[in-house]
mmCIF file of C-alpha atoms in Angstrom:
data_model
loop_
_atom_site.group_PDB
_atom_site.id
_atom_site.type_symbol
_atom_site.label_atom_id
_atom_site.label_comp_id
_atom_site.label_asym_id
_atom_site.label_seq_id
_atom_site.Cartn_x
_atom_site.Cartn_y
_atom_site.Cartn_z
ATOM 1 C CA UNK A 1 15.579 -27.154 -8.251
ATOM 2 C CA UNK A 2 13.841 -28.266 -11.437
ATOM 3 C CA UNK A 3 16.087 -28.650 -14.482
ATOM 4 C CA UNK A 4 14.533 -28.131 -17.921
ATOM 5 C CA UNK A 5 16.256 -28.728 -21.229
ATOM 6 C CA UNK A 6 13.272 -28.149 -23.548
ATOM 7 C CA UNK A 7 10.401 -26.055 -22.170
ATOM 8 C CA UNK A 8 7.745 -27.198 -24.646
ATOM 9 C CA UNK A 9 8.445 -30.884 -24.007
ATOM 10 C CA UNK A 10 8.493 -30.299 -20.252
ATOM 11 C CA UNK A 11 5.106 -28.521 -20.369
ATOM 12 C CA UNK A 12 3.632 -31.361 -22.450
ATOM 13 C CA UNK A 13 4.912 -33.893 -19.935
ATOM 14 C CA UNK A 14 3.700 -31.746 -17.013
ATOM 15 C CA UNK A 15 0.136 -31.600 -18.331
ATOM 16 C CA UNK A 16 0.087 -35.276 -19.309
ATOM 17 C CA UNK A 17 -0.152 -36.096 -15.595
ATOM 18 C CA UNK A 18 -3.769 -36.582 -14.417
ATOM 19 C CA UNK A 19 -3.030 -34.624 -11.234
ATOM 20 C CA UNK A 20 -1.887 -31.571 -13.196
ATOM 21 C CA UNK A 21 -4.788 -31.908 -15.643
ATOM 22 C CA UNK A 22 -7.191 -31.801 -12.696
ATOM 23 C CA UNK A 23 -5.313 -28.804 -11.282
ATOM 24 C CA UNK A 24 -5.708 -27.047 -14.640
ATOM 25 C CA UNK A 25 -9.447 -27.801 -14.778
ATOM 26 C CA UNK A 26 -9.960 -26.459 -11.257
ATOM 27 C CA UNK A 27 -7.977 -23.319 -12.128
ATOM 28 C CA UNK A 28 -10.236 -22.746 -15.146
ATOM 29 C CA UNK A 29 -13.350 -23.104 -12.995
ATOM 30 C CA UNK A 30 -11.987 -20.747 -10.341
ATOM 31 C CA UNK A 31 -10.904 -18.193 -12.936
ATOM 32 C CA UNK A 32 -14.370 -18.285 -14.538
ATOM 33 C CA UNK A 33 -16.070 -17.741 -11.170
ATOM 34 C CA UNK A 34 -13.768 -14.811 -10.411
ATOM 35 C CA UNK A 35 -14.432 -13.248 -13.820
ATOM 36 C CA UNK A 36 -18.209 -13.508 -13.305
ATOM 37 C CA UNK A 37 -17.817 -11.945 -9.863
ATOM 38 C CA UNK A 38 -15.701 -9.156 -11.359
ATOM 39 C CA UNK A 39 -18.244 -8.452 -14.124
ATOM 40 C CA UNK A 40 -21.131 -8.429 -11.624
ATOM 41 C CA UNK A 41 -19.210 -5.956 -9.482
ATOM 42 C CA UNK A 42 -18.667 -3.705 -12.473
ATOM 43 C CA UNK A 43 -22.367 -3.906 -13.412
ATOM 44 C CA UNK A 44 -23.426 -3.019 -9.878
ATOM 45 C CA UNK A 45 -21.101 -0.011 -9.981
ATOM 46 C CA UNK A 46 -22.881 1.173 -13.142
ATOM 47 C CA UNK A 47 -19.839 1.383 -15.396
ATOM 48 C CA UNK A 48 -20.462 2.245 -19.036
ATOM 49 C CA UNK A 49 -17.908 -0.201 -20.395
ATOM 50 C CA UNK A 50 -17.161 -3.592 -18.847
ATOM 51 C CA UNK A 51 -13.520 -4.640 -18.696
ATOM 52 C CA UNK A 52 -13.461 -8.399 -19.213
ATOM 53 C CA UNK A 53 -9.715 -8.751 -18.851
ATOM 54 C CA UNK A 54 -8.926 -7.525 -15.369
ATOM 55 C CA UNK A 55 -6.291 -4.862 -15.071
ATOM 56 C CA UNK A 56 -4.503 -3.817 -11.909
ATOM 57 C CA UNK A 57 -7.347 -1.488 -10.942
ATOM 58 C CA UNK A 58 -9.920 -4.295 -11.211
ATOM 59 C CA UNK A 59 -7.605 -6.872 -9.618
ATOM 60 C CA UNK A 60 -5.544 -5.088 -6.957
ATOM 61 C CA UNK A 61 -4.821 -8.274 -4.979
ATOM 62 C CA UNK A 62 -3.865 -10.139 -8.168
ATOM 63 C CA UNK A 63 -6.569 -12.719 -7.421
ATOM 64 C CA UNK A 64 -7.145 -13.422 -11.125
ATOM 65 C CA UNK A 65 -3.419 -13.790 -11.731
ATOM 66 C CA UNK A 66 -3.040 -16.189 -8.799
ATOM 67 C CA UNK A 67 -5.913 -18.322 -10.144
ATOM 68 C CA UNK A 68 -4.418 -18.381 -13.632
ATOM 69 C CA UNK A 69 -0.736 -19.059 -12.954
ATOM 70 C CA UNK A 70 1.372 -21.464 -10.948
ATOM 71 C CA UNK A 71 4.950 -20.398 -10.199
ATOM 72 C CA UNK A 72 7.855 -22.797 -9.761
ATOM 73 C CA UNK A 73 10.373 -20.638 -7.879
ATOM 74 C CA UNK A 74 13.680 -22.334 -8.678
ATOM 75 C CA UNK A 75 14.230 -23.580 -12.201
ATOM 76 C CA UNK A 76 17.392 -24.073 -14.233
ATOM 77 C CA UNK A 77 17.242 -23.875 -18.032
ATOM 78 C CA UNK A 78 20.653 -24.499 -19.504
ATOM 79 C CA UNK A 79 23.047 -22.252 -17.603
ATOM 80 C CA UNK A 80 20.330 -19.778 -16.527
ATOM 81 C CA UNK A 81 18.302 -19.854 -13.326
ATOM 82 C CA UNK A 82 14.958 -18.291 -12.639
ATOM 83 C CA UNK A 83 11.268 -19.028 -12.221
ATOM 84 C CA UNK A 84 8.810 -20.924 -14.369
ATOM 85 C CA UNK A 85 5.387 -19.348 -14.703
ATOM 86 C CA UNK A 86 2.869 -22.001 -15.769
ATOM 87 C CA UNK A 87 -0.363 -20.748 -17.321
ATOM 88 C CA UNK A 88 -2.905 -23.280 -16.081
ATOM 89 C CA UNK A 89 -5.652 -22.006 -18.392
ATOM 90 C CA UNK A 90 -3.761 -22.154 -21.680
ATOM 91 C CA UNK A 91 -1.387 -24.918 -20.535
ATOM 92 C CA UNK A 92 1.749 -23.040 -21.471
ATOM 93 C CA UNK A 93 4.885 -22.018 -19.608
ATOM 94 C CA UNK A 94 7.171 -19.010 -19.484
ATOM 95 C CA UNK A 95 10.694 -18.964 -18.073
ATOM 96 C CA UNK A 96 11.482 -15.782 -16.152
ATOM 97 C CA UNK A 97 15.214 -15.316 -15.659
ATOM 98 C CA UNK A 98 16.488 -13.988 -12.303
#
């Protein structure tokens, strides 16, 4: 279990690691490729309006979401437990309480 006292400091420290920086760069590249694929699919379908930000209809398997986020399943912040959802594209984090 990961224990976090200050989320912003923890995220800064997390992304200061070269391994996690590389992981973030690869996530950005993968997300970009998936977005291009999604837009091409929409163009081939002949839609009148292209949806750049994928919604559940455009991303039923949550492929875009999986490329964008990393989830740490067991995190303790203070006296609360839950998950930490790390946005690899924007390099931010969100604590989701159980």
